[in-house]
PDB file of C-alpha atoms in Angstrom:
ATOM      1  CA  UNK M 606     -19.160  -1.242  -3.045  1.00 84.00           C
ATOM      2  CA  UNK M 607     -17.483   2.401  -2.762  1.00 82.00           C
ATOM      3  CA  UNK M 608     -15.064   2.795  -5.766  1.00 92.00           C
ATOM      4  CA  UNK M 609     -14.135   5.805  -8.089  1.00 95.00           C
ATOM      5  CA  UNK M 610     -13.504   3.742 -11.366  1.00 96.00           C
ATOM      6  CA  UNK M 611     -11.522   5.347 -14.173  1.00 97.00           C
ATOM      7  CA  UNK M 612     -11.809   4.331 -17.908  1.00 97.00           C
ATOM      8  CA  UNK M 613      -9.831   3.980 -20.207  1.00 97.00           C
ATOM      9  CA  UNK M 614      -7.124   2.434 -17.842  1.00 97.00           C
ATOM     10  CA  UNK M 615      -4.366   2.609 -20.606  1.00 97.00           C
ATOM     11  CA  UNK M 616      -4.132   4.694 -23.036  1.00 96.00           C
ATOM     12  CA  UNK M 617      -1.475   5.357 -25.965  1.00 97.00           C
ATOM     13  CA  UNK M 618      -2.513   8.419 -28.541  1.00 96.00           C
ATOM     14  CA  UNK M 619      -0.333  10.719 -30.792  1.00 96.00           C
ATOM     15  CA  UNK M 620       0.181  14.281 -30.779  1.00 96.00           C
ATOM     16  CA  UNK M 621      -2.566  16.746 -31.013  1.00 96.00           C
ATOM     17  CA  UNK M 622      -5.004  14.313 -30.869  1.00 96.00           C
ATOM     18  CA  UNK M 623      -7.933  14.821 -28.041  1.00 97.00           C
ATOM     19  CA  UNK M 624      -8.551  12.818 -25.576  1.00 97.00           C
ATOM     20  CA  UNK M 625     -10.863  12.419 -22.287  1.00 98.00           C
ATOM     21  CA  UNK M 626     -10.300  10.155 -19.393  1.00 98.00           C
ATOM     22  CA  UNK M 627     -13.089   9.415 -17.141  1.00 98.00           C
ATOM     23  CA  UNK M 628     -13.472   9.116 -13.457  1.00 98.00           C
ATOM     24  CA  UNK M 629     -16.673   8.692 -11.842  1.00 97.00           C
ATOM     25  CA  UNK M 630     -17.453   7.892  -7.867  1.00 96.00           C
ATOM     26  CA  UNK M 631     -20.346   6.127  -6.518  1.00 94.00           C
ATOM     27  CA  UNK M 632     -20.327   7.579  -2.716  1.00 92.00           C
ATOM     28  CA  UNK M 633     -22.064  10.923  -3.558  1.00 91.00           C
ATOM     29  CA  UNK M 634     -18.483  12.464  -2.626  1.00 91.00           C
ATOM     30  CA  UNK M 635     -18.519  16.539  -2.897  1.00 89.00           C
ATOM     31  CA  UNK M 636     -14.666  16.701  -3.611  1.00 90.00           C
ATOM     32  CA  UNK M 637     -12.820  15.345  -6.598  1.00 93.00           C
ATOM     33  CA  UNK M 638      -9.296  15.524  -7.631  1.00 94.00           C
ATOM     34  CA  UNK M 639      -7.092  14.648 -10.237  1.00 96.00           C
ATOM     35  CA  UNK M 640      -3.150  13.947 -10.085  1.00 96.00           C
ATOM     36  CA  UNK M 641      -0.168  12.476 -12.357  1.00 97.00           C
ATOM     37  CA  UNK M 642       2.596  10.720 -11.068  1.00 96.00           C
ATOM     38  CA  UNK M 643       5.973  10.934 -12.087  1.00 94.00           C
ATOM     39  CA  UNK M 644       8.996   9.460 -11.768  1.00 89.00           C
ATOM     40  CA  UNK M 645      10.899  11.386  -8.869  1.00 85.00           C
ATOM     41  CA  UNK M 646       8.257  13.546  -8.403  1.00 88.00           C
ATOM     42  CA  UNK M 647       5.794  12.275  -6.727  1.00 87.00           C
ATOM     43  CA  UNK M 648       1.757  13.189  -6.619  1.00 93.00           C
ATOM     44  CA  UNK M 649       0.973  16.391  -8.544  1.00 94.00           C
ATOM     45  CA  UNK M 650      -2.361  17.878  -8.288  1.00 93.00           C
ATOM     46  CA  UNK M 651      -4.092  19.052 -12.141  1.00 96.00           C
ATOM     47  CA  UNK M 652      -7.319  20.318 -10.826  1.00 95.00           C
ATOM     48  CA  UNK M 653      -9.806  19.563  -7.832  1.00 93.00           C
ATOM     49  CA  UNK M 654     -13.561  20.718  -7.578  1.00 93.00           C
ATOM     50  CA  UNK M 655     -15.402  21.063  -4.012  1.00 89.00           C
ATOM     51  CA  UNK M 656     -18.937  20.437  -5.603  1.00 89.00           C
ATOM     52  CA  UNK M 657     -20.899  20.637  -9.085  1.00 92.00           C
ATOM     53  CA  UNK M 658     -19.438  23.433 -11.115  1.00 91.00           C
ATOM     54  CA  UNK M 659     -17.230  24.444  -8.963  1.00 90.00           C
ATOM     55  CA  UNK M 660     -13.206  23.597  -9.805  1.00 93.00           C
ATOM     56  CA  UNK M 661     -10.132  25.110  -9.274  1.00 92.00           C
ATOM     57  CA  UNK M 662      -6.015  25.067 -10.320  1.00 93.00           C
ATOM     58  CA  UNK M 663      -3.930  22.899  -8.860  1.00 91.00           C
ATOM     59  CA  UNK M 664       0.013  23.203  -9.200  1.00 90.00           C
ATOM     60  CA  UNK M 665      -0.225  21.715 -12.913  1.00 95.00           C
ATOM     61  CA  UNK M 666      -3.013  22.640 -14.662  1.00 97.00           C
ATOM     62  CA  UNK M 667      -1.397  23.651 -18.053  1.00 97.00           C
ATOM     63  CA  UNK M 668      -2.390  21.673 -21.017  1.00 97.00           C
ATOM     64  CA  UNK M 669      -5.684  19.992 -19.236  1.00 98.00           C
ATOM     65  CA  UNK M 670      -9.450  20.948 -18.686  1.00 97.00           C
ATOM     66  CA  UNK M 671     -11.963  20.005 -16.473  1.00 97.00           C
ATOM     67  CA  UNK M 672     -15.790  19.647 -16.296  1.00 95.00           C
ATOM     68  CA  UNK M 673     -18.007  18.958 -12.983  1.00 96.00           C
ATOM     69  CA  UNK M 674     -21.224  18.734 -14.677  1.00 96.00           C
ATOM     70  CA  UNK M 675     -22.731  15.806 -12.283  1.00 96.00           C
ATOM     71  CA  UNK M 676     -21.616  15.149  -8.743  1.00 95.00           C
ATOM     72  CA  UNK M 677     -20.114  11.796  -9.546  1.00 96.00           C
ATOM     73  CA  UNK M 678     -18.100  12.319 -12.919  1.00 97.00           C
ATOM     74  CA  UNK M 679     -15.368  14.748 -12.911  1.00 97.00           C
ATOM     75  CA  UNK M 680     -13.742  13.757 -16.563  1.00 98.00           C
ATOM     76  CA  UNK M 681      -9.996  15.153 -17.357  1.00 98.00           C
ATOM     77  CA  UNK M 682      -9.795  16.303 -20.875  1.00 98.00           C
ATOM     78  CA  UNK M 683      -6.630  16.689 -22.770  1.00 97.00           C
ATOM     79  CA  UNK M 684      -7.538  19.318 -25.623  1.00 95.00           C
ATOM     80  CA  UNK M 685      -4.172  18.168 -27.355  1.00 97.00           C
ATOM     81  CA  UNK M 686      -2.155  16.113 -25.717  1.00 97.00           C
ATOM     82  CA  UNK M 687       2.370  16.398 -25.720  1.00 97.00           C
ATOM     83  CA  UNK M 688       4.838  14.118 -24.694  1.00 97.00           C
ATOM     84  CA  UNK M 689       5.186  15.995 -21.650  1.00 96.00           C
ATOM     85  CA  UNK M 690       1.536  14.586 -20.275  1.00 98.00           C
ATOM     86  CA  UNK M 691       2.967  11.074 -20.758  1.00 98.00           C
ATOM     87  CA  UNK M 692       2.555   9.605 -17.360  1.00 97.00           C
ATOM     88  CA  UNK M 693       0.233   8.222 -14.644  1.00 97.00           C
ATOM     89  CA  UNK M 694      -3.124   9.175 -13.642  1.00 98.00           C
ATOM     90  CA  UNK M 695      -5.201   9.401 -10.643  1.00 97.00           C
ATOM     91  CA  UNK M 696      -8.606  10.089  -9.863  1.00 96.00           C
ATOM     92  CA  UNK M 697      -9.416  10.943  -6.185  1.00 94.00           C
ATOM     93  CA  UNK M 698     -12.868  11.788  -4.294  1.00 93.00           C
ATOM     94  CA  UNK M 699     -13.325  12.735  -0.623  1.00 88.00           C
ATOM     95  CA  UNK M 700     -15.557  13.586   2.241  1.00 84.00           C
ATOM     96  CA  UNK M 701     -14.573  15.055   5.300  1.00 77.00           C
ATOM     97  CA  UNK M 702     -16.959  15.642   7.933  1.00 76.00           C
ATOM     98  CA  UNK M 703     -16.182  16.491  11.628  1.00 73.00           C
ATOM     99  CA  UNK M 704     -12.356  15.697  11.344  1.00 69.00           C
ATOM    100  CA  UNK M 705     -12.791  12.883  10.322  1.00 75.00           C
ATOM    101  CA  UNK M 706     -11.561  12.384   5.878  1.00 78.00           C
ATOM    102  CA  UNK M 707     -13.032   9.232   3.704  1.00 83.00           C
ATOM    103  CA  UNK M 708     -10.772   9.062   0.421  1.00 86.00           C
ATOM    104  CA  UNK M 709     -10.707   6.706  -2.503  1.00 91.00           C
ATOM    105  CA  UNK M 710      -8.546   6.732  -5.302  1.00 93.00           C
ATOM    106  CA  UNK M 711      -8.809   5.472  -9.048  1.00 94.00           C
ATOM    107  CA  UNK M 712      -6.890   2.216 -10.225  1.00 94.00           C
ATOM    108  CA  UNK M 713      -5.052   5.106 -12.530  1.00 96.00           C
ATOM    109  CA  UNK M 714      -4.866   5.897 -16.146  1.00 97.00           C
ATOM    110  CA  UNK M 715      -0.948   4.983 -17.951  1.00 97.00           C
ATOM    111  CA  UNK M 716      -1.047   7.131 -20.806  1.00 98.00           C
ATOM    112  CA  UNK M 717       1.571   7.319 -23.601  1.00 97.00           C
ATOM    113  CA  UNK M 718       1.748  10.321 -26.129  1.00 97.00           C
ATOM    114  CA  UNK M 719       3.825   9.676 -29.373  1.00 96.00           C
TER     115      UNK M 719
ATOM    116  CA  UNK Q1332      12.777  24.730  -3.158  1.00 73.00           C
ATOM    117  CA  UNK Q1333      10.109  22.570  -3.064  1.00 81.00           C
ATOM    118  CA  UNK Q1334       6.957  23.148  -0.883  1.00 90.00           C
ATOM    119  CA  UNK Q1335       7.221  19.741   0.994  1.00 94.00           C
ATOM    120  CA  UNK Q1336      10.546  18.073   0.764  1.00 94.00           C
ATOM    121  CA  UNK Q1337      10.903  13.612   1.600  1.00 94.00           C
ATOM    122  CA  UNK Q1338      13.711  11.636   1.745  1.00 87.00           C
ATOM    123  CA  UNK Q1339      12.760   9.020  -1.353  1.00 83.00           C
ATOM    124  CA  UNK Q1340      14.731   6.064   0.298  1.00 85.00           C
ATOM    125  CA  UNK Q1341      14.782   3.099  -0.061  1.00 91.00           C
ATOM    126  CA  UNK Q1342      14.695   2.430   3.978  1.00 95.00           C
ATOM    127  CA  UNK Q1343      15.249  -1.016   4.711  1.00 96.00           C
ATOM    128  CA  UNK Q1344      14.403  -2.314   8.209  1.00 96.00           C
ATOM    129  CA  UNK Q1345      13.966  -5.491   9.832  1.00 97.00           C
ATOM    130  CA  UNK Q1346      10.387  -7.194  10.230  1.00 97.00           C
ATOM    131  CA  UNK Q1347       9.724  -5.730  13.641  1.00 97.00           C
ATOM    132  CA  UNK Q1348      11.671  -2.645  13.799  1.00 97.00           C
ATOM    133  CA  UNK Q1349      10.092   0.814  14.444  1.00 97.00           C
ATOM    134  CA  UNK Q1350       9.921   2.996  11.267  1.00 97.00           C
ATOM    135  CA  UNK Q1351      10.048   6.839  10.975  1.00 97.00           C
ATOM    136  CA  UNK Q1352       9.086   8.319   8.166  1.00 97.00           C
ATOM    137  CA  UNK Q1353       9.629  12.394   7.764  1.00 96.00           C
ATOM    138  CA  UNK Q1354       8.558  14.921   5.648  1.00 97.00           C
ATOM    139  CA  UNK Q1355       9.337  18.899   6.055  1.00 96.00           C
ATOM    140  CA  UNK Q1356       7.486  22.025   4.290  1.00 96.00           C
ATOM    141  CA  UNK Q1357       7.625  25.616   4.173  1.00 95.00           C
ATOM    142  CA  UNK Q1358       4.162  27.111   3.676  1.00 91.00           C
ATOM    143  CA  UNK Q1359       2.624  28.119   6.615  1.00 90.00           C
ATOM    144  CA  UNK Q1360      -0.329  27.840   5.406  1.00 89.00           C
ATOM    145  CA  UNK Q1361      -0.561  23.966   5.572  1.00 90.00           C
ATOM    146  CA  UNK Q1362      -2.621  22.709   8.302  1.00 88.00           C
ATOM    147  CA  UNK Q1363      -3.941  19.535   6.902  1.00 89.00           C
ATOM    148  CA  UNK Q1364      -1.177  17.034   6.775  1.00 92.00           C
ATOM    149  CA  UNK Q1365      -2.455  13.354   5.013  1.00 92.00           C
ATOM    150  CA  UNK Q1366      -0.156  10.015   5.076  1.00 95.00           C
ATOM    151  CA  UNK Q1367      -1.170   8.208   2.143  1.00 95.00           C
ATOM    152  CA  UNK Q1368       0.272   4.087   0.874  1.00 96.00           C
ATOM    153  CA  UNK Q1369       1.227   3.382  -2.426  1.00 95.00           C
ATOM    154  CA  UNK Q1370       1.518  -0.393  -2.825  1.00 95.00           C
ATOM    155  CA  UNK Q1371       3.522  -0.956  -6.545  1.00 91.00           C
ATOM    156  CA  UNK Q1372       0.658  -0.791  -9.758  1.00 88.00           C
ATOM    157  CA  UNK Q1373      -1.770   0.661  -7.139  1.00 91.00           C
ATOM    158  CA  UNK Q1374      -3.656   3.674  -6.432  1.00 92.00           C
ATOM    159  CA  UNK Q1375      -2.676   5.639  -2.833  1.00 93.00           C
ATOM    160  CA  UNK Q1376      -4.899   5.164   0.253  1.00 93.00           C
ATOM    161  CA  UNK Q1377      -5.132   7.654   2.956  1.00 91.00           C
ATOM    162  CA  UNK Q1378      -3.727   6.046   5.948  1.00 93.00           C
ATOM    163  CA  UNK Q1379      -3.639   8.922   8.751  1.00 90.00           C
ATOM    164  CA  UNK Q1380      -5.402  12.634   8.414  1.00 87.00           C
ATOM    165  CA  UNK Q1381      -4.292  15.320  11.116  1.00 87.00           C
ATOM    166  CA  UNK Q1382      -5.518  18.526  11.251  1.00 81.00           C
ATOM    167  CA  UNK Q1383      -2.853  21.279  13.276  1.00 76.00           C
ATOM    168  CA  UNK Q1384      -0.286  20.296  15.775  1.00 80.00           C
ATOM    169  CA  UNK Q1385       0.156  16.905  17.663  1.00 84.00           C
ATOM    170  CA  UNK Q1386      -0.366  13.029  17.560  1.00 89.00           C
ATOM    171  CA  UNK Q1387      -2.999  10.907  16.135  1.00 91.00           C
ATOM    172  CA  UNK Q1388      -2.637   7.058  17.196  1.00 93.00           C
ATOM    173  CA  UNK Q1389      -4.326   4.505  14.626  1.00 92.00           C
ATOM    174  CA  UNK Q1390      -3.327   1.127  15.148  1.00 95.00           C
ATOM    175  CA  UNK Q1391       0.434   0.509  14.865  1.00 97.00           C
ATOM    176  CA  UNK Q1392       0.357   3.569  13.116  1.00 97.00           C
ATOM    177  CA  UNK Q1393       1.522   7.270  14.662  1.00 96.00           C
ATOM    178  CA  UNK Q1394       0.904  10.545  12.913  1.00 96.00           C
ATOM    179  CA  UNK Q1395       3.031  13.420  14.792  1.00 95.00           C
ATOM    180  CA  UNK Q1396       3.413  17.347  13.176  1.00 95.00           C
ATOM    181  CA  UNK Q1397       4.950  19.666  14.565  1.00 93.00           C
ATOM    182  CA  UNK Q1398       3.837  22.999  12.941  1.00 91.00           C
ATOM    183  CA  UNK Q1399       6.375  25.150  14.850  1.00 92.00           C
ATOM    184  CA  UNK Q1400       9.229  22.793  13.091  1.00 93.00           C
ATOM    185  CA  UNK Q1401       7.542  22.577   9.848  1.00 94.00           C
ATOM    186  CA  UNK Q1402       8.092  19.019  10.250  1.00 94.00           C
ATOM    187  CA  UNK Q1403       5.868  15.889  10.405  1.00 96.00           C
ATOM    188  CA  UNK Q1404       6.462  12.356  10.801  1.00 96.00           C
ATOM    189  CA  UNK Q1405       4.868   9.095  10.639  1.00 97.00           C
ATOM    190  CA  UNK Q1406       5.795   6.256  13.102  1.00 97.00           C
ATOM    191  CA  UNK Q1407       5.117   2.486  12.475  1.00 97.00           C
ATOM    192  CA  UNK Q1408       5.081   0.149  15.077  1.00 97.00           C
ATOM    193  CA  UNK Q1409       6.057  -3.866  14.913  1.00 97.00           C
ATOM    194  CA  UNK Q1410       6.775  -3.085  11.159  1.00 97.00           C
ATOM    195  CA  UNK Q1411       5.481  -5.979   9.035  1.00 97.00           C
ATOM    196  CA  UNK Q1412       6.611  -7.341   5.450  1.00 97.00           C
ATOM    197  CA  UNK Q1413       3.354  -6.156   4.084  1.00 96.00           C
ATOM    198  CA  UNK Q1414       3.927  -2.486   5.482  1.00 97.00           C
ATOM    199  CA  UNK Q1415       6.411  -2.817   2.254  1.00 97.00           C
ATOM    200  CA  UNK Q1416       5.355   0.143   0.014  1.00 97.00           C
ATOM    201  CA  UNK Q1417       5.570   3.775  -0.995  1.00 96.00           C
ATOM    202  CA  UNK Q1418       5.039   6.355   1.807  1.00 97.00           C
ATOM    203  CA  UNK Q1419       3.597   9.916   0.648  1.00 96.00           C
ATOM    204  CA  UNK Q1420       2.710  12.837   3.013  1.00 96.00           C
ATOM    205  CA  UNK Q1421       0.293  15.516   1.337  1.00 93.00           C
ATOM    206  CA  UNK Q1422      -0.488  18.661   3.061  1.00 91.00           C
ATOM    207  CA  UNK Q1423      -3.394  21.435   2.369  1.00 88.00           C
ATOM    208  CA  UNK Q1424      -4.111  24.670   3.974  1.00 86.00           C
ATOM    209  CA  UNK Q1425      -7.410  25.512   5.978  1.00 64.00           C
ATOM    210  CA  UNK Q1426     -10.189  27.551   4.141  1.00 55.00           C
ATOM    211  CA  UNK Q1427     -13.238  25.824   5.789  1.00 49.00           C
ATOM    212  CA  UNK Q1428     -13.103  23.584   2.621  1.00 51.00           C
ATOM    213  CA  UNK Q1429     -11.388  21.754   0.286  1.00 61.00           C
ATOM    214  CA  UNK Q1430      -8.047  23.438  -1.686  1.00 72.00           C
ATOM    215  CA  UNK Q1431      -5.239  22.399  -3.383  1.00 82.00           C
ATOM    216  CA  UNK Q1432      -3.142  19.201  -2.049  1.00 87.00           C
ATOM    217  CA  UNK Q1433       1.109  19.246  -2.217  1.00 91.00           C
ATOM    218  CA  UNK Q1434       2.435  15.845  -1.719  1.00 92.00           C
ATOM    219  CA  UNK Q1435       6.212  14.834  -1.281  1.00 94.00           C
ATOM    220  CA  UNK Q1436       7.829  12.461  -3.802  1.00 93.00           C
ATOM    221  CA  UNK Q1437       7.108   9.743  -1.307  1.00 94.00           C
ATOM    222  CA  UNK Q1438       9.617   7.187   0.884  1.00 95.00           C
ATOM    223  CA  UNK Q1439       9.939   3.610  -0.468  1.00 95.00           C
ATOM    224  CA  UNK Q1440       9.661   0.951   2.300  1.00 96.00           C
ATOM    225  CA  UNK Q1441      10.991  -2.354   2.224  1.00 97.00           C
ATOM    226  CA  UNK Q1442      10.272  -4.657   5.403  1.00 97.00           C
ATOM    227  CA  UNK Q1443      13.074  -7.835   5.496  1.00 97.00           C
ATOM    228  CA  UNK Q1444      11.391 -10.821   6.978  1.00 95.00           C
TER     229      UNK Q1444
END
C-alpha cells in the first residue's frame, strides 16, 4: 500500500529541547515536502527536496533543519523548538511525470511546545 | 499582500447545487496551480493538477485558471454531502522541476442534505 507515514503523530516537548519528526514514503517518490498548518493561515511550506541531498527553503524555514540522506526518509528536525512551532505537521511526497502529479500526504504531526 | 489570496468561507450550499470555489495570486511566476481536500483530522489530497491556462474536467470536478486574470477556480458539479470539507489551491512556478508550493488558507465547504 502507498503511504508516507509520519512518527511520532503527537508530540508535546518544552523549550529548547530537540526534537525530530519522521516521515518516510514507500513509492520511491523523488520529491518530499514538509508544511505546518495554522489556524487562518493555511498550508505553509518549511522545506522541500527534489532528490537525495538535494533540499531547498520554503517560505518558513526559520527555526527547522532538514536531512535527505535516503530517498524515502526526509526527517524535520527542530534544533530547539519555541512556542511559535506549536502547530500541525505535514509530510508530503510526489511524482510527476508527463503532466500527470501522484501526491500523498502524512496523517500529520500535532505538536505542542511549553 | 499575500501571494495567493481565498475566501475562507464557510459556503453553504444545497446537496446538488453547483459550487465555485476561487482563489487569486500575484506572482507571475506560478504556472502550476493544485486543488487539494482537507477532510477535518486529515491530511490534504490532491484533487485536480493544471499546468498553464484553461480547463481540466475530472469527474464532477472542473479545474479552470485563467493566467491573464491571475485567477483560478474550481467547479463542483451535483455537489454531495461528502464533498463537505476544506478546499485549498496551491500554486508553484515552472523550473523543469520541483520548487516551492504557496497555498491559500483554504475554503470550508459544507453540503446541506
Amino acid at each position: 500500500e502507498a503511504q508516507v507515514t509520519q512518527n511520532p503523530r503527537y508530540l508535546i516537548t518544552v523549550t529548547g529541547k530537540k526534537l525530530t519528526v519522521t516521515c518516510s514514503q514507500n513509492m520511491n517518490h523523488e520529491y518530499m515536502s514538509w508544511y505546518r498548518q495554522d489556524p487562518g493561515l493555511g498550508l505553509r511550506q518549511i522545506y522541500y527536496s527534489m532528490n537525495v541531498e538535494v533540499t531547498d527553503k520554503g517560505d518558513v524555514p526559520e527555526g527547522y533543519k532538514v536531512s535527505r540522506k535516503e530517498k524515502r526518509n526526509f526527517p524535520l528536525i527542530l534544533e530547539s523548538p519555541s512556542p511559535n512551532q506549536t502547530s500541525l505537521y505535514f509530510c508530503a511526497s510526489s511524482f510527476r511525470r508527463g503532466g500527470q502529479e501522484t501526491q500523498y500526504f502524512g496523517p500529520g504531526t500535532r505538536l505542542l511546545v511549553l | 499582500q499575500k501571494e495567493v489570496e481565498q475566501d475562507p468561507g464557510p459556503l453553504s450550499v444545497p446537496e446538488g447545487a453547483i459550487v465555485s470555489l476561487n482563489c487569486t495570486y500575484s506572482n507571475s511566476a506560478f504556472q502550476y496551480f493544485m486543488w487539494y481536500r482537507q477532510y477535518s483530522r486529515k491530511g490534504p489530497e490532491l484533487l485536480m493538477y493544471t499546468y498553464s491556462s484553461g480547463n481540466k474536467e475530472d469527474g464532477r470536478f472542473t479545474a479552470q485558471v485563467d493566467k491573464s486574470s491571475k485567477y483560478i477556480s474550481l467547479f463542483i458539479r451535483d455537489s454531495q454531502p461528502s464533498d463537505s470539507a476544506t478546499y485549498l489551491c496551491a500554486m508553484s512556478p515552472n523550473s523543469g522541476g520541483y520548487q516551492k508550493v504557496t497555498f491559500g488558507t483554504g475554503t470550508k465547504l459544507q453540503v446541506i442534505p
